[in-house]
PDB file of C-alpha atoms in Angstrom:
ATOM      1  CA  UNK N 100      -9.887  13.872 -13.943  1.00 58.00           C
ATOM      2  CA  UNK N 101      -6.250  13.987 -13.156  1.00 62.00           C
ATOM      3  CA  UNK N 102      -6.650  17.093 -10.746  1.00 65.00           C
ATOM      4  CA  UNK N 103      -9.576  15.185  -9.149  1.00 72.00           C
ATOM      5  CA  UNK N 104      -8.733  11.239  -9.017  1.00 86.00           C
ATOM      6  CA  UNK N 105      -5.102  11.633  -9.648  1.00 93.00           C
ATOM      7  CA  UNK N 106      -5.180   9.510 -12.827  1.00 94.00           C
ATOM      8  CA  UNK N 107      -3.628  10.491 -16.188  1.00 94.00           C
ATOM      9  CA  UNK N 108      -3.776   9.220 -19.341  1.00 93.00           C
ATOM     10  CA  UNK N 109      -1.075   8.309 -21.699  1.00 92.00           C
ATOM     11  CA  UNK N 110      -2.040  11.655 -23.725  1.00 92.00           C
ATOM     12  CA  UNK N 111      -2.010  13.940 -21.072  1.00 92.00           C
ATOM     13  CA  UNK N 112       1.493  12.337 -20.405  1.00 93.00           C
ATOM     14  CA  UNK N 113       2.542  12.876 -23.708  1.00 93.00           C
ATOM     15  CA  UNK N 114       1.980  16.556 -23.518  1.00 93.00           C
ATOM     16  CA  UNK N 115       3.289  17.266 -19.753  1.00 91.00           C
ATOM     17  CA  UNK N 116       6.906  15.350 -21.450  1.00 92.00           C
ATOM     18  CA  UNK N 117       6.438  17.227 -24.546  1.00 90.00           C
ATOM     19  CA  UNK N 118       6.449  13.837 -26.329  1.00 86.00           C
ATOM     20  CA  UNK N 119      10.328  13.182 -25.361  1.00 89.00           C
ATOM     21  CA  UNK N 120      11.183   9.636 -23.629  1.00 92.00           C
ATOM     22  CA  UNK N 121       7.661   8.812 -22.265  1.00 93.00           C
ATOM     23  CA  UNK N 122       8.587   5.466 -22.182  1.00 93.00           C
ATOM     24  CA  UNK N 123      11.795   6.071 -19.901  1.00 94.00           C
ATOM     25  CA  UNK N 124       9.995   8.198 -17.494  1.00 94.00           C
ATOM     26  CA  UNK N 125       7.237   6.256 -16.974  1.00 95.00           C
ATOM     27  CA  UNK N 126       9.117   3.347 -16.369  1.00 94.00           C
ATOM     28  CA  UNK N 127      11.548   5.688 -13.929  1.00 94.00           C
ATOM     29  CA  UNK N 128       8.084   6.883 -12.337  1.00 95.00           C
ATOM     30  CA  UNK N 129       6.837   3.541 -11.785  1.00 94.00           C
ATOM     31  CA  UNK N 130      10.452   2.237 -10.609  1.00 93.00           C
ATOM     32  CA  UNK N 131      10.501   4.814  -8.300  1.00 94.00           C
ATOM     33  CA  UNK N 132       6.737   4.420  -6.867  1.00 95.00           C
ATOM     34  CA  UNK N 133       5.518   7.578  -7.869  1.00 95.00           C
ATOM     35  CA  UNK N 134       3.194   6.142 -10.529  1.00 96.00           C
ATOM     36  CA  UNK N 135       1.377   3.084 -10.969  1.00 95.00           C
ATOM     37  CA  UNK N 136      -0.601   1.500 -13.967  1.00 93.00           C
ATOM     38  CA  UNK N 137      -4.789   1.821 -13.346  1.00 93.00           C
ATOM     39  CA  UNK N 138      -6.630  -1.094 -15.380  1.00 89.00           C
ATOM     40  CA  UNK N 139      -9.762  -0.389 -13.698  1.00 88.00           C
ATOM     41  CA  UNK N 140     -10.905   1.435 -17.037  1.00 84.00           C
ATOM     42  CA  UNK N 141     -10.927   0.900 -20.370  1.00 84.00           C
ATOM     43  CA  UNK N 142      -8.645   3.782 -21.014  1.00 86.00           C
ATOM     44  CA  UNK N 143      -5.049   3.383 -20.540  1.00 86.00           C
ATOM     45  CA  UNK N 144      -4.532   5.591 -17.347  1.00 94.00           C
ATOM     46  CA  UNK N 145      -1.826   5.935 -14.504  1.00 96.00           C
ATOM     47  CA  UNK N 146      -2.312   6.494 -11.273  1.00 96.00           C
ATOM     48  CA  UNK N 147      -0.173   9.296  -9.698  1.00 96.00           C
ATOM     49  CA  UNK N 148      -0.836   9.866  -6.246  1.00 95.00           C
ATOM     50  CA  UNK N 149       1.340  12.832  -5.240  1.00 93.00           C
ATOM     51  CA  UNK N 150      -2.139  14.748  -7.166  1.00 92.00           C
ATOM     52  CA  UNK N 151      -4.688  13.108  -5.001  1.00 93.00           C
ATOM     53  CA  UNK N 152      -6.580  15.651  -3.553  1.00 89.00           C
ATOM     54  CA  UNK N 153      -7.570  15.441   0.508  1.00 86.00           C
ATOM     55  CA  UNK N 154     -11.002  14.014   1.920  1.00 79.00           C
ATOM     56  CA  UNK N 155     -12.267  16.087   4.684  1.00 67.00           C
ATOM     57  CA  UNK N 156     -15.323  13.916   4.909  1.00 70.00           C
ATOM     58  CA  UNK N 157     -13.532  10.776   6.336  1.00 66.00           C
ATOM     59  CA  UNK N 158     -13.853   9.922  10.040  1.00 64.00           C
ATOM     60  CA  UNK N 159     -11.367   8.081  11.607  1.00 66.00           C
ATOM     61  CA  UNK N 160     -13.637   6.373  14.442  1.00 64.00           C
ATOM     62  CA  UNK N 161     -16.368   5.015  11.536  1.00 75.00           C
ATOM     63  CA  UNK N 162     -13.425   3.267  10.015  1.00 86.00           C
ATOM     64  CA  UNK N 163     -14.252  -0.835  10.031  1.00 90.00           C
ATOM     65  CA  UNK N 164     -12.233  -3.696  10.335  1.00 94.00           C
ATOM     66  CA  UNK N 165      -9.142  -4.663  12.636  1.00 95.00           C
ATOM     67  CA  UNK N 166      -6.493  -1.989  13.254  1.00 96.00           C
ATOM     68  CA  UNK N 167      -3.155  -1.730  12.921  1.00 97.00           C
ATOM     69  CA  UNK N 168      -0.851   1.407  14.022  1.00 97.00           C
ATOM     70  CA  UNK N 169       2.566   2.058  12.117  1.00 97.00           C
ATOM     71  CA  UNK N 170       4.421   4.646  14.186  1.00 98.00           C
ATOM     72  CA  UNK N 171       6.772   7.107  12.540  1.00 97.00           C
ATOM     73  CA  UNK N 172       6.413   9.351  15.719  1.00 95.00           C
ATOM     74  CA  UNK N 173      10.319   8.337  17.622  1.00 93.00           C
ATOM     75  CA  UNK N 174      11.645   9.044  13.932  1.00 90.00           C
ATOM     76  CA  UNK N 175       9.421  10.985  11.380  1.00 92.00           C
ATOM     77  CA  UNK N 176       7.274  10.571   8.281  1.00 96.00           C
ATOM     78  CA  UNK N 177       8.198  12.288   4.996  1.00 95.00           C
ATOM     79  CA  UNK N 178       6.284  13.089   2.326  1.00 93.00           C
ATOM     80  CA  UNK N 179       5.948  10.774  -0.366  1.00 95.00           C
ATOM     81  CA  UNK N 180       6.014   7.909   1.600  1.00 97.00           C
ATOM     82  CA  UNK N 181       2.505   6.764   2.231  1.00 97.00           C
ATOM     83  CA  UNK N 182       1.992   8.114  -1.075  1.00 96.00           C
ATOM     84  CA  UNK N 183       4.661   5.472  -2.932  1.00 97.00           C
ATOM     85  CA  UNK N 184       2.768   2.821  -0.032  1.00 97.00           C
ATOM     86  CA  UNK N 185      -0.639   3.630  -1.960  1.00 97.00           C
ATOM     87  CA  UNK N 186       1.208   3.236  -5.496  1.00 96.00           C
ATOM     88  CA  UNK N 187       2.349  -0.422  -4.174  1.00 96.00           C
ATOM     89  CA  UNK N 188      -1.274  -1.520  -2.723  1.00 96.00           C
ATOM     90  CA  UNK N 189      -3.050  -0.636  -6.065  1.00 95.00           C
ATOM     91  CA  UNK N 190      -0.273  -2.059  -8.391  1.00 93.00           C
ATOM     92  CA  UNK N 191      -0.550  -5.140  -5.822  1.00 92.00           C
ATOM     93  CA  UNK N 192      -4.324  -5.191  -6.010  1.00 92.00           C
ATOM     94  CA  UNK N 193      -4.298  -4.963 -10.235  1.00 88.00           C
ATOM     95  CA  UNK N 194      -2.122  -8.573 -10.480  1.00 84.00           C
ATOM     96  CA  UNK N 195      -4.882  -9.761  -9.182  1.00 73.00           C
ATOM     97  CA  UNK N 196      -7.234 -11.904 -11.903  1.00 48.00           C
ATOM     98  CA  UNK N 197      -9.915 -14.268 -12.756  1.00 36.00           C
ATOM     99  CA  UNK N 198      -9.231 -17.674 -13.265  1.00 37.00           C
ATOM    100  CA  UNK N 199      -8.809 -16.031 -16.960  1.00 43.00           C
ATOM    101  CA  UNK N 200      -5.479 -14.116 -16.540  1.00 51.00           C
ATOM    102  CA  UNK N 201      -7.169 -11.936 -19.617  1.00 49.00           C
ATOM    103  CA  UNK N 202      -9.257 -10.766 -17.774  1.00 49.00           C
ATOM    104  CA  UNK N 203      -8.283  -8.648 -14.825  1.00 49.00           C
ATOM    105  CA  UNK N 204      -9.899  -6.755 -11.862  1.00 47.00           C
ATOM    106  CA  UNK N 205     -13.068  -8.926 -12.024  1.00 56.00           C
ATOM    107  CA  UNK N 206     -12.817 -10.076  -8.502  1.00 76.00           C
ATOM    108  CA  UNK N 207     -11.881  -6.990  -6.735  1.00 88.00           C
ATOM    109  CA  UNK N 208     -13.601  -3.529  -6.518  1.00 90.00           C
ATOM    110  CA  UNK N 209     -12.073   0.087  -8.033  1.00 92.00           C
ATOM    111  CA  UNK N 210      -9.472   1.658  -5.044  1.00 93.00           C
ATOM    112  CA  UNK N 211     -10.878   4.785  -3.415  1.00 93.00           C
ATOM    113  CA  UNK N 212      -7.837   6.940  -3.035  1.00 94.00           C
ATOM    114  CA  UNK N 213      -7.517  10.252  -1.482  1.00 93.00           C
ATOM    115  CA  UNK N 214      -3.979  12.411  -0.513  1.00 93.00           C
ATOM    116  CA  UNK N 215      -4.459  10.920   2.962  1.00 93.00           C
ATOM    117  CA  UNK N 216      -6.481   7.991   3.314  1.00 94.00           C
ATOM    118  CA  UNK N 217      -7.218   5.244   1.093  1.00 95.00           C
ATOM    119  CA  UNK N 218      -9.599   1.884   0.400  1.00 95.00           C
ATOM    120  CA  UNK N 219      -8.499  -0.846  -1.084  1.00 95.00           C
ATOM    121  CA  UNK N 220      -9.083  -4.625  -1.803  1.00 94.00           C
ATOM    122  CA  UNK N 221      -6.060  -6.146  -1.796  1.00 92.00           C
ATOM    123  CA  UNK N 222      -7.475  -9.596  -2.808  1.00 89.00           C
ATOM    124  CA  UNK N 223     -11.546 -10.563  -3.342  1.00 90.00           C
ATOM    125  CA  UNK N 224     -12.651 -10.377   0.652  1.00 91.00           C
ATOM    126  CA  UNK N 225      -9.596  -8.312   1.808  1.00 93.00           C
ATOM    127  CA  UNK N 226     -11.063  -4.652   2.029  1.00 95.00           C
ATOM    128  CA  UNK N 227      -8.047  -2.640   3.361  1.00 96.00           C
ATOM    129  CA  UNK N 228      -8.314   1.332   4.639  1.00 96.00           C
ATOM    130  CA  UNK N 229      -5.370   3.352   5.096  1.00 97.00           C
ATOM    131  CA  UNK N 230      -5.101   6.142   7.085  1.00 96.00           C
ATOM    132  CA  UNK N 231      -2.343   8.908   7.583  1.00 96.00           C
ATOM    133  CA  UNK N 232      -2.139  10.868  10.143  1.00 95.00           C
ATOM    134  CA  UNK N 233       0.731  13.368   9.428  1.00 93.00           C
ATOM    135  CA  UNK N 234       0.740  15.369  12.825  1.00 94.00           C
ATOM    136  CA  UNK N 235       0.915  11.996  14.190  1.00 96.00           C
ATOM    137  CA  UNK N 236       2.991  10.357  12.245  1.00 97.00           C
ATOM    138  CA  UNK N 237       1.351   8.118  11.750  1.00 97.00           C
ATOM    139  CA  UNK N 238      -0.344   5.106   9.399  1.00 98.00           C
ATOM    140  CA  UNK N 239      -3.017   2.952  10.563  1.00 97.00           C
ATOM    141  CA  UNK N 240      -4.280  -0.189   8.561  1.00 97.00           C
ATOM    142  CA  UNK N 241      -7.861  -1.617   9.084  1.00 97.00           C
ATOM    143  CA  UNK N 242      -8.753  -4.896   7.462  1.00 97.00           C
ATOM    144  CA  UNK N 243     -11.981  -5.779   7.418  1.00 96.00           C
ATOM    145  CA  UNK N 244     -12.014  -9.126   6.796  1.00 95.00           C
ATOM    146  CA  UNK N 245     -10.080 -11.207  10.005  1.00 94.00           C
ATOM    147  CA  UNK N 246      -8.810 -13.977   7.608  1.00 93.00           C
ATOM    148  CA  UNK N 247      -6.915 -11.223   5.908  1.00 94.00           C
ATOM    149  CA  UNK N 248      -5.658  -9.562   8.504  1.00 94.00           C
ATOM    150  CA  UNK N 249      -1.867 -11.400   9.444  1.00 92.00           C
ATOM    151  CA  UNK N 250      -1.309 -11.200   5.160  1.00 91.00           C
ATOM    152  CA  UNK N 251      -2.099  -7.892   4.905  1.00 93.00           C
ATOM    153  CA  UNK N 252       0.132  -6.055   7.525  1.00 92.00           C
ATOM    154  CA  UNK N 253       2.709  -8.843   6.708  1.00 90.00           C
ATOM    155  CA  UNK N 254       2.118  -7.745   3.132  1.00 92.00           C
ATOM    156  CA  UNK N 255       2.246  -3.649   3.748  1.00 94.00           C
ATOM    157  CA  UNK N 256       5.018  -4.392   6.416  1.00 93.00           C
ATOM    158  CA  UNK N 257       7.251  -5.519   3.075  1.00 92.00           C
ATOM    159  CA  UNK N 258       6.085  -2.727   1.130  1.00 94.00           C
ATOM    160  CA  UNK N 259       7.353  -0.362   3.510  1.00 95.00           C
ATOM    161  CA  UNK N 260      10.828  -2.099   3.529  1.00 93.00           C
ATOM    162  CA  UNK N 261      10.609  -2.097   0.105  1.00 93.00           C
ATOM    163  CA  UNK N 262      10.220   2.030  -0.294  1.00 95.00           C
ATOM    164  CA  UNK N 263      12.705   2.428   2.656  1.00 94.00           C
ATOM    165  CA  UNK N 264      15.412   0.599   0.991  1.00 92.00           C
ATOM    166  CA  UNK N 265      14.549   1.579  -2.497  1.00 92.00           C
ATOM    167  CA  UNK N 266      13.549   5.001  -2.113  1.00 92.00           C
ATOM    168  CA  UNK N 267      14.507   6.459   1.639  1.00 92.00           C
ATOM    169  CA  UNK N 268      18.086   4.970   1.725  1.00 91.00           C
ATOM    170  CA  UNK N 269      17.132   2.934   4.661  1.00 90.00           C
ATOM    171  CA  UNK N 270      16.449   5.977   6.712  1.00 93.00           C
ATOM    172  CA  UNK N 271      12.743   4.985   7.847  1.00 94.00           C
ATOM    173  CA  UNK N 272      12.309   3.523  11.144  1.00 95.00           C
ATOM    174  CA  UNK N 273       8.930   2.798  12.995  1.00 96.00           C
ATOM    175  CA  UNK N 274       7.012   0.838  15.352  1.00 96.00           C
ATOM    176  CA  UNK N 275       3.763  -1.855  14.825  1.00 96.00           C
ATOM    177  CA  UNK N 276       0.982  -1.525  17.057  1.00 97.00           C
ATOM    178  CA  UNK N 277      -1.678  -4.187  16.476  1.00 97.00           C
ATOM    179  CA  UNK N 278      -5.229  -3.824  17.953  1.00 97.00           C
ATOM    180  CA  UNK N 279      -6.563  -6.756  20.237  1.00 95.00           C
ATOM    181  CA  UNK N 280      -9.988  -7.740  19.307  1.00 90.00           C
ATOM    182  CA  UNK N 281     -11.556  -7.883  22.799  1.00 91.00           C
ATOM    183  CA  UNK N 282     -10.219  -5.004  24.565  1.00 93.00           C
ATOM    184  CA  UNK N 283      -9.902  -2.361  21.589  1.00 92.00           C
ATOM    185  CA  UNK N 284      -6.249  -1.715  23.119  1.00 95.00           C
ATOM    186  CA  UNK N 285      -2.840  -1.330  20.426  1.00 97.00           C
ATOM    187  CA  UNK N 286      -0.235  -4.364  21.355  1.00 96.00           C
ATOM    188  CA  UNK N 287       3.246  -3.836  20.255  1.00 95.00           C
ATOM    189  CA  UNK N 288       4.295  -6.012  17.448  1.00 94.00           C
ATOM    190  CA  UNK N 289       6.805  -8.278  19.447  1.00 92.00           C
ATOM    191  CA  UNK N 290       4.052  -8.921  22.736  1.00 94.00           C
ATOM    192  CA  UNK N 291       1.352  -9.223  19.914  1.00 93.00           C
ATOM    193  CA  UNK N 292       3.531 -12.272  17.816  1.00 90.00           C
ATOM    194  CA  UNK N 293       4.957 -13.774  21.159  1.00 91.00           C
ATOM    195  CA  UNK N 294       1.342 -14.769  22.631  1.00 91.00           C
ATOM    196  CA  UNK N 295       0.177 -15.332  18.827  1.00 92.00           C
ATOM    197  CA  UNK N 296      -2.762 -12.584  19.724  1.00 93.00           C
ATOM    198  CA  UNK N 297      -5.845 -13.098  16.412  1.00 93.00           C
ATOM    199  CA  UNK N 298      -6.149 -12.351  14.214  1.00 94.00           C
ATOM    200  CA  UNK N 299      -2.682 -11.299  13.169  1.00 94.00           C
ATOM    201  CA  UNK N 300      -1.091 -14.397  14.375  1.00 89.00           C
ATOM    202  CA  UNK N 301      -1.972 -18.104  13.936  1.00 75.00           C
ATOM    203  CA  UNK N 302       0.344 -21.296  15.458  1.00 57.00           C
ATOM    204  CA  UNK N 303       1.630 -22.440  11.547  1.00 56.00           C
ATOM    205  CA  UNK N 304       5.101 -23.001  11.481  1.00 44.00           C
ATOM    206  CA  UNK N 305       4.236 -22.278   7.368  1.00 46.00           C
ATOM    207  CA  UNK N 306       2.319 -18.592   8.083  1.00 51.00           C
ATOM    208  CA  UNK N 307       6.054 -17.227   9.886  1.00 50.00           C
ATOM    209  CA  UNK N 308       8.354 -19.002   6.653  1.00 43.00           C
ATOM    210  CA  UNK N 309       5.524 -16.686   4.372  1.00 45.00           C
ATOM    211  CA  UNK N 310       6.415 -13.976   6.354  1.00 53.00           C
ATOM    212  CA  UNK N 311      10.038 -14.385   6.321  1.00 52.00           C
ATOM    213  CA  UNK N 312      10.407 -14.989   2.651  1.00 51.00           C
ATOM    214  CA  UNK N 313       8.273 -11.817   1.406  1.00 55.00           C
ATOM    215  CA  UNK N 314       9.605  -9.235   3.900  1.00 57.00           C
ATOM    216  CA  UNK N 315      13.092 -10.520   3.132  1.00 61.00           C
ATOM    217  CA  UNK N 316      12.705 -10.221  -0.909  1.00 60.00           C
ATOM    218  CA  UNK N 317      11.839  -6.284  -0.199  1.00 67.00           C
ATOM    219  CA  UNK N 318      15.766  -5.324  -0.361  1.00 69.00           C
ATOM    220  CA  UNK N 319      17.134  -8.202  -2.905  1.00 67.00           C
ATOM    221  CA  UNK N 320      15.083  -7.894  -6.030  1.00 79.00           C
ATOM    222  CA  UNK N 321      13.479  -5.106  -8.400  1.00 83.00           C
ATOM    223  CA  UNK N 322       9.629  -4.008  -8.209  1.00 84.00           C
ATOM    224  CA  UNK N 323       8.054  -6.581 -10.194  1.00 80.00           C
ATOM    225  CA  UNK N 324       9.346  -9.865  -8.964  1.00 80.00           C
ATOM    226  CA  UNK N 325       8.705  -8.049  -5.616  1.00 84.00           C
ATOM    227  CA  UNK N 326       5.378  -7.772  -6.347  1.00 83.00           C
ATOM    228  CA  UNK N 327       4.723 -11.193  -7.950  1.00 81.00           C
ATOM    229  CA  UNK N 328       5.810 -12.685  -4.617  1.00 79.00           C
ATOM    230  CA  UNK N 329       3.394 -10.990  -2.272  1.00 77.00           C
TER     231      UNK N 329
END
């Protein structure tokens, strides 16, 4: 299973460290985004997505929901980086409860993850694909959902500052391209939030201070009050 899902359990851990601080480097792993906890079985497992294995099977143009294009192409986009992103969207999407905090994951389906692509629900309605393109350089984001749409890429646009300052040394630069619903066409970011184009943008004066707060709490605090504010 861990050659095939990228999930390992706490035993196969323990052998791979020869029993020797498993505590320290899974908490280093986890720091770092190359590891993230998986509650979505009974077993205590951890997802490591540097051994996901590729999906030839996906097609790009069957893909549903609103797109959005993150351009690495006038920089570049390492390895390891969409990887740490998927680490981030499944640790994000595993906070997420029932009304009884006990009881986890009940509201929100098991990730599909591959080396490249990705499916996640982010929140119960907010199906999220991921898609990179590494000749490209590319990431695109389709939500399926409209209402989810502005949180989402506001949500992965943090997560992305969050690896770049953690893990890149501030080295990562791109572009946001979002996709207008009528014409099909990619709108950069700025034209996009200037004539408030839906669904990524609404009018509230409230949805821009959400957006300011998160992406600015990306370089100030460690990973898990970062993730308990998106």
């Amino acid at each position: 299973r861990t050659f095939e899902k990228g999930l390992a359990s706490r035993d196969f851990l323990e052998y791979v460290w020869k029993g020797s601080q498993v505590d320290f480097f899974l908490d280093l792993m986890e720091r770092t985004m190359l590891l993230s906890r998986w509650t979505f079985s009974e077993n205590e497992l951890y997802l490591i997505p540097s051994l996901l294995l590729e999906d030839s099977s996906v097609e790009k143009e069957n893909i549903k929901g609103s797109r959005c294009l993150i351009d690495f192409s006038n920089n570049f986009l390492p390895n390891g980086v969409f990887q740490r992103l998927l680490c981030l969207c499944v640790a994000h999407s595993i906070r997420v409860k029932a009304n009884d905090d006990d009881a986890p994951n009940e509201l929100v389906m098991e990730p599909s993850l591959h080396k490249r692509c990705a499916t996640i629900e982010f929140e119960p309605g907010c199906i999220t694909h991921l898609l990179e393109d590494e000749y490209a350089q590319s990431i695109t984001i389709s939500v399926e959902n409209d209402e989810f749409a502005g949180k989402c890429i506001r949500v992965v646009q943090a997560m992305l500052r969050k690896v770049n300052h953690d893990v890149m040394g501030s080295g990562l630069h791109w572009d946001i391209y979002l996709e207008n619903g009528v014409t099909k066409e990619l709108m950069c970011f700025r034209e996009a939030q200037k004539e408030k184009l839906p669904p990524w943008f609404s009018t509230t004066e409230s949805e821009h201070l959400i957006e300011t707060s998160v992406i600015s709490l990306a370089e100030n605090v460690d990973l898990l009050r970062f993730l308990e504010s998106l």
